[in-house]
PDB file of C-alpha atoms in Angstrom:
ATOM      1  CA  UNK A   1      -7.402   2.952  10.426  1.00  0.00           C
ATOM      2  CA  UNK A   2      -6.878  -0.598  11.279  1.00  0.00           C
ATOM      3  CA  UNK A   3      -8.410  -3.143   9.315  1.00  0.00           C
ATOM      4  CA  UNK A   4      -7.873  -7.533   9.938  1.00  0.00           C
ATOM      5  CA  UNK A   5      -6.789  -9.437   7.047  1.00  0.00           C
ATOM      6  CA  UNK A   6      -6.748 -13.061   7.948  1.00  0.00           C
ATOM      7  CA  UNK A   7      -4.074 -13.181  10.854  1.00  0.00           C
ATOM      8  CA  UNK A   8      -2.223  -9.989   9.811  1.00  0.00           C
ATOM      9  CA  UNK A   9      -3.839  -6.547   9.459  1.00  0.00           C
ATOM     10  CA  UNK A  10      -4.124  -4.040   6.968  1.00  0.00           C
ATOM     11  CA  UNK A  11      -3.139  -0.245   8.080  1.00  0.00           C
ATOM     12  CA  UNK A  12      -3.601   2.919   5.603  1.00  0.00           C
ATOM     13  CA  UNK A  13      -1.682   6.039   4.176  1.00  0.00           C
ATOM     14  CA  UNK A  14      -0.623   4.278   2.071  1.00  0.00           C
ATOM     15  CA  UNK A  15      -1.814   0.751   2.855  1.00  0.00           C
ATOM     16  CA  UNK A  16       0.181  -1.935   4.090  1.00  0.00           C
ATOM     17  CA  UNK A  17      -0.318  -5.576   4.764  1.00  0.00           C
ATOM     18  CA  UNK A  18       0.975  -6.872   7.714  1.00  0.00           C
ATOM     19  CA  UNK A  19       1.581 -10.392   8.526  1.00  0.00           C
ATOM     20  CA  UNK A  20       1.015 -11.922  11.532  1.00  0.00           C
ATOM     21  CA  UNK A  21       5.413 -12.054  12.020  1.00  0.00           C
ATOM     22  CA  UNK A  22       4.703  -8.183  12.065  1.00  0.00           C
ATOM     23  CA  UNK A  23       6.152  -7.672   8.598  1.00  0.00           C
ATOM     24  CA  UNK A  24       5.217  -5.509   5.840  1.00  0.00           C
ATOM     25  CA  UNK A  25       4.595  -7.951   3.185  1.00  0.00           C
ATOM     26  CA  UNK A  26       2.955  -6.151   1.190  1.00  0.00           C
ATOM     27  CA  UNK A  27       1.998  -2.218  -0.033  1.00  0.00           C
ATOM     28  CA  UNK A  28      -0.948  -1.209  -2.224  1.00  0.00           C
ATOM     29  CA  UNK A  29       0.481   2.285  -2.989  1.00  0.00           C
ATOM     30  CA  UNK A  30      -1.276   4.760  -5.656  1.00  0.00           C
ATOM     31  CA  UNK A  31       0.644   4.714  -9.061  1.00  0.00           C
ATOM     32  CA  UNK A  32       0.038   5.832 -12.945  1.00  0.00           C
ATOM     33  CA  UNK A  33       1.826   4.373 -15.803  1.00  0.00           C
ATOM     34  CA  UNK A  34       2.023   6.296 -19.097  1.00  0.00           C
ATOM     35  CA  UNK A  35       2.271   5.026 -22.470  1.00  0.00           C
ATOM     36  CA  UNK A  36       2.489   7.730 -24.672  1.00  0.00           C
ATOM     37  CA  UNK A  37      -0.329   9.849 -24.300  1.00  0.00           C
ATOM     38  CA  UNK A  38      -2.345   7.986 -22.106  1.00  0.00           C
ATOM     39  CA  UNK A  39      -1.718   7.790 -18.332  1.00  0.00           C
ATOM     40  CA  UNK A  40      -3.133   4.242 -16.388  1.00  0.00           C
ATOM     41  CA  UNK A  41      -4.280   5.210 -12.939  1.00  0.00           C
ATOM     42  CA  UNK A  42      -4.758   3.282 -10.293  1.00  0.00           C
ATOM     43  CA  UNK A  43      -5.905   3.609  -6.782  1.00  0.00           C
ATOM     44  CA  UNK A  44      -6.253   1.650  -3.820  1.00  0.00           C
ATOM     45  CA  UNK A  45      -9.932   1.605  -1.972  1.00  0.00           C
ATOM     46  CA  UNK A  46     -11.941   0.015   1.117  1.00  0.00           C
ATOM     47  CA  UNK A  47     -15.418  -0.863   0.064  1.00  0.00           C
ATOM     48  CA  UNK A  48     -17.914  -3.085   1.913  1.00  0.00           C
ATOM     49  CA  UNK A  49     -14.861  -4.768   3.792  1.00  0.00           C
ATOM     50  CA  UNK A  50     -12.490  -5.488   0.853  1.00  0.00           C
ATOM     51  CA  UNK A  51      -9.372  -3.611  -0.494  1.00  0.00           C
ATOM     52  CA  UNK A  52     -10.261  -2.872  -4.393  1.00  0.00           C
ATOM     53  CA  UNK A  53      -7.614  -1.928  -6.921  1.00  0.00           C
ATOM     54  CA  UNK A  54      -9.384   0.869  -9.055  1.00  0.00           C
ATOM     55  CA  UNK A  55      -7.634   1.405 -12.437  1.00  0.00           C
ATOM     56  CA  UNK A  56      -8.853   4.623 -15.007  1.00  0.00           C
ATOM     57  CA  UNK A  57      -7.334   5.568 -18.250  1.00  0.00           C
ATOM     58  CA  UNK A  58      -6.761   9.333 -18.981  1.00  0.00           C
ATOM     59  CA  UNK A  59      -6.162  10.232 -22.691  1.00  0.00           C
ATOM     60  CA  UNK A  60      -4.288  13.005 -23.463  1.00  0.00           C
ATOM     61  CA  UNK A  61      -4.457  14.527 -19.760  1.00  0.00           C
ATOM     62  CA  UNK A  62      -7.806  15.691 -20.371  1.00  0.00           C
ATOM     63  CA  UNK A  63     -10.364  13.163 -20.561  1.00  0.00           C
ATOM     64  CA  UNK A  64     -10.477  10.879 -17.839  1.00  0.00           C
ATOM     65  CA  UNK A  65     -12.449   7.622 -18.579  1.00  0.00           C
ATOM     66  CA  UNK A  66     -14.951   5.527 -15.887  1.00  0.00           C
ATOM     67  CA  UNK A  67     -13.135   3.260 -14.061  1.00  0.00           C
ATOM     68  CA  UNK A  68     -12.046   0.213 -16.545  1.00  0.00           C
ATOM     69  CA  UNK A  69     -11.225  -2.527 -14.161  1.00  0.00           C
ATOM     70  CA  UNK A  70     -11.988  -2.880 -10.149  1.00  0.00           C
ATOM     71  CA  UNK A  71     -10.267  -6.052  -8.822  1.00  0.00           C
ATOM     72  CA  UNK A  72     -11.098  -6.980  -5.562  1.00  0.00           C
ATOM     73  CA  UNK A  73      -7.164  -7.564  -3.577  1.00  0.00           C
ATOM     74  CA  UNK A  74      -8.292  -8.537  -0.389  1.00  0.00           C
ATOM     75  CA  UNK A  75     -11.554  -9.543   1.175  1.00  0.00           C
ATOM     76  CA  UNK A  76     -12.990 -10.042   4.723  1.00  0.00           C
ATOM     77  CA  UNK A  77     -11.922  -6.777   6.253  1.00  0.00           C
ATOM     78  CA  UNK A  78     -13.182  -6.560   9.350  1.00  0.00           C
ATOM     79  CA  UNK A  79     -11.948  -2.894  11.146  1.00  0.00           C
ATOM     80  CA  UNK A  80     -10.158  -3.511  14.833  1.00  0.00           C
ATOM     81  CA  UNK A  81      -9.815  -0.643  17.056  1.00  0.00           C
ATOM     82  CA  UNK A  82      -8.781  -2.731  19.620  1.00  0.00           C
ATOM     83  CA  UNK A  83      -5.301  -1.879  21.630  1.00  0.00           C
ATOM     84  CA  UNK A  84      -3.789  -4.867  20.944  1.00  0.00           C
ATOM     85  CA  UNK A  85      -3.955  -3.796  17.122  1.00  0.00           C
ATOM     86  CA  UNK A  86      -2.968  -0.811  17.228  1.00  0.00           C
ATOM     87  CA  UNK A  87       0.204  -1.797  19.579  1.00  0.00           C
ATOM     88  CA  UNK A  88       0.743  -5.090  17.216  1.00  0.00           C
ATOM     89  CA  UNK A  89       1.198  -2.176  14.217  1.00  0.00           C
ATOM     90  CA  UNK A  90       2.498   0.336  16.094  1.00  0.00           C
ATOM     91  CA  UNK A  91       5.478  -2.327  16.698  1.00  0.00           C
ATOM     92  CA  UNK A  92       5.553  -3.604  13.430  1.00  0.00           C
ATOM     93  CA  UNK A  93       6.008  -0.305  12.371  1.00  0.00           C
ATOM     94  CA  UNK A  94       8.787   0.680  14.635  1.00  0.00           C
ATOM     95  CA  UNK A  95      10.500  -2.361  13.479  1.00  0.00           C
ATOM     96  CA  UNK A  96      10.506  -1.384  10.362  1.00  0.00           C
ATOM     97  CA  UNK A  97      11.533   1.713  10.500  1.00  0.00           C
ATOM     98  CA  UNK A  98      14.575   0.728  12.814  1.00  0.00           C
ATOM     99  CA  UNK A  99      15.211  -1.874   9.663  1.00  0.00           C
ATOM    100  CA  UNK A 100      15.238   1.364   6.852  1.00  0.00           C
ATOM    101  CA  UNK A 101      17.345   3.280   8.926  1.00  0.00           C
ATOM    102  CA  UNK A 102      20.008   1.144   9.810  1.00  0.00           C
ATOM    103  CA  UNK A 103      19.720   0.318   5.863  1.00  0.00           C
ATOM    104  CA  UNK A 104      19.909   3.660   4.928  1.00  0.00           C
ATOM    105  CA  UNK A 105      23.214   3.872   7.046  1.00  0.00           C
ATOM    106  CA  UNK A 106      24.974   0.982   5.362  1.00  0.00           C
ATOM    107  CA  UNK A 107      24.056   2.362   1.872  1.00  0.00           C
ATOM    108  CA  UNK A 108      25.317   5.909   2.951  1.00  0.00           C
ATOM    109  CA  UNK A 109      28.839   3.880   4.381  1.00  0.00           C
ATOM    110  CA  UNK A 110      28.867   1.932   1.404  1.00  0.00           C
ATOM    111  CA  UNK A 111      28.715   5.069  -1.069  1.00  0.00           C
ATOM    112  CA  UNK A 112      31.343   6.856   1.183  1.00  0.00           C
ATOM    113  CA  UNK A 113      33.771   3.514   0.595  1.00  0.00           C
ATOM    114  CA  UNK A 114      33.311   4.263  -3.028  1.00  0.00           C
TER     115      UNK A 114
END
């Protein structure tokens, strides 16, 4: 899914935030923290056109808390299934991934150098 974000767009799995370059500024990905025996979780949801952060404590693995905090990341999500979207991300993507890889291969030359 493709949502607008200002003058950048917002994609999913996980989501990413787009600017209107056509870089990945930014990624909301799912995480948990532990501190002893509690675990912080926190997920990443669209509700009512906004991106919410959604954190929940688990004690102990077992019990799992309501939600303690919601914090609204983005707002004024609008979805686009227009073309020019999905080609705008489809390139930004690409990009990106041509970016990794050839990073990937000077981190694999550099290690071999070693």
């Amino acid at each position: 899914m493709i949502w607008r974000a200002g003058t950048g767009f917002l994609i999913d799995g996980p989501f990413r935030l787009i600017d209107a370059t056509g870089t990945i500024s930014r990624r909301f990905e799912d995480s948990a923290t532990e501190d002893g025996l509690d675990v912080d979780l926190t997920t990443y949801v669209i509700r009512e056109g906004r991106l919410i952060e959604v954190t929940t404590m688990e004690r102990m693995g077992w019990e799992t808390l309501p939600a303690e905090r919601e914090t609204i990341v983005l707002d004024g999500l609008m979805e686009d299934p227009s073309d020019e979207a999905a080609c705008f991300v489809a390139t930004a993507l690409g990009d990106r991934a041509v970016l990794d890889d050839e990073q990937r291969l000077r981190d694999e030359r550099a290690a071999k150098t070693r």
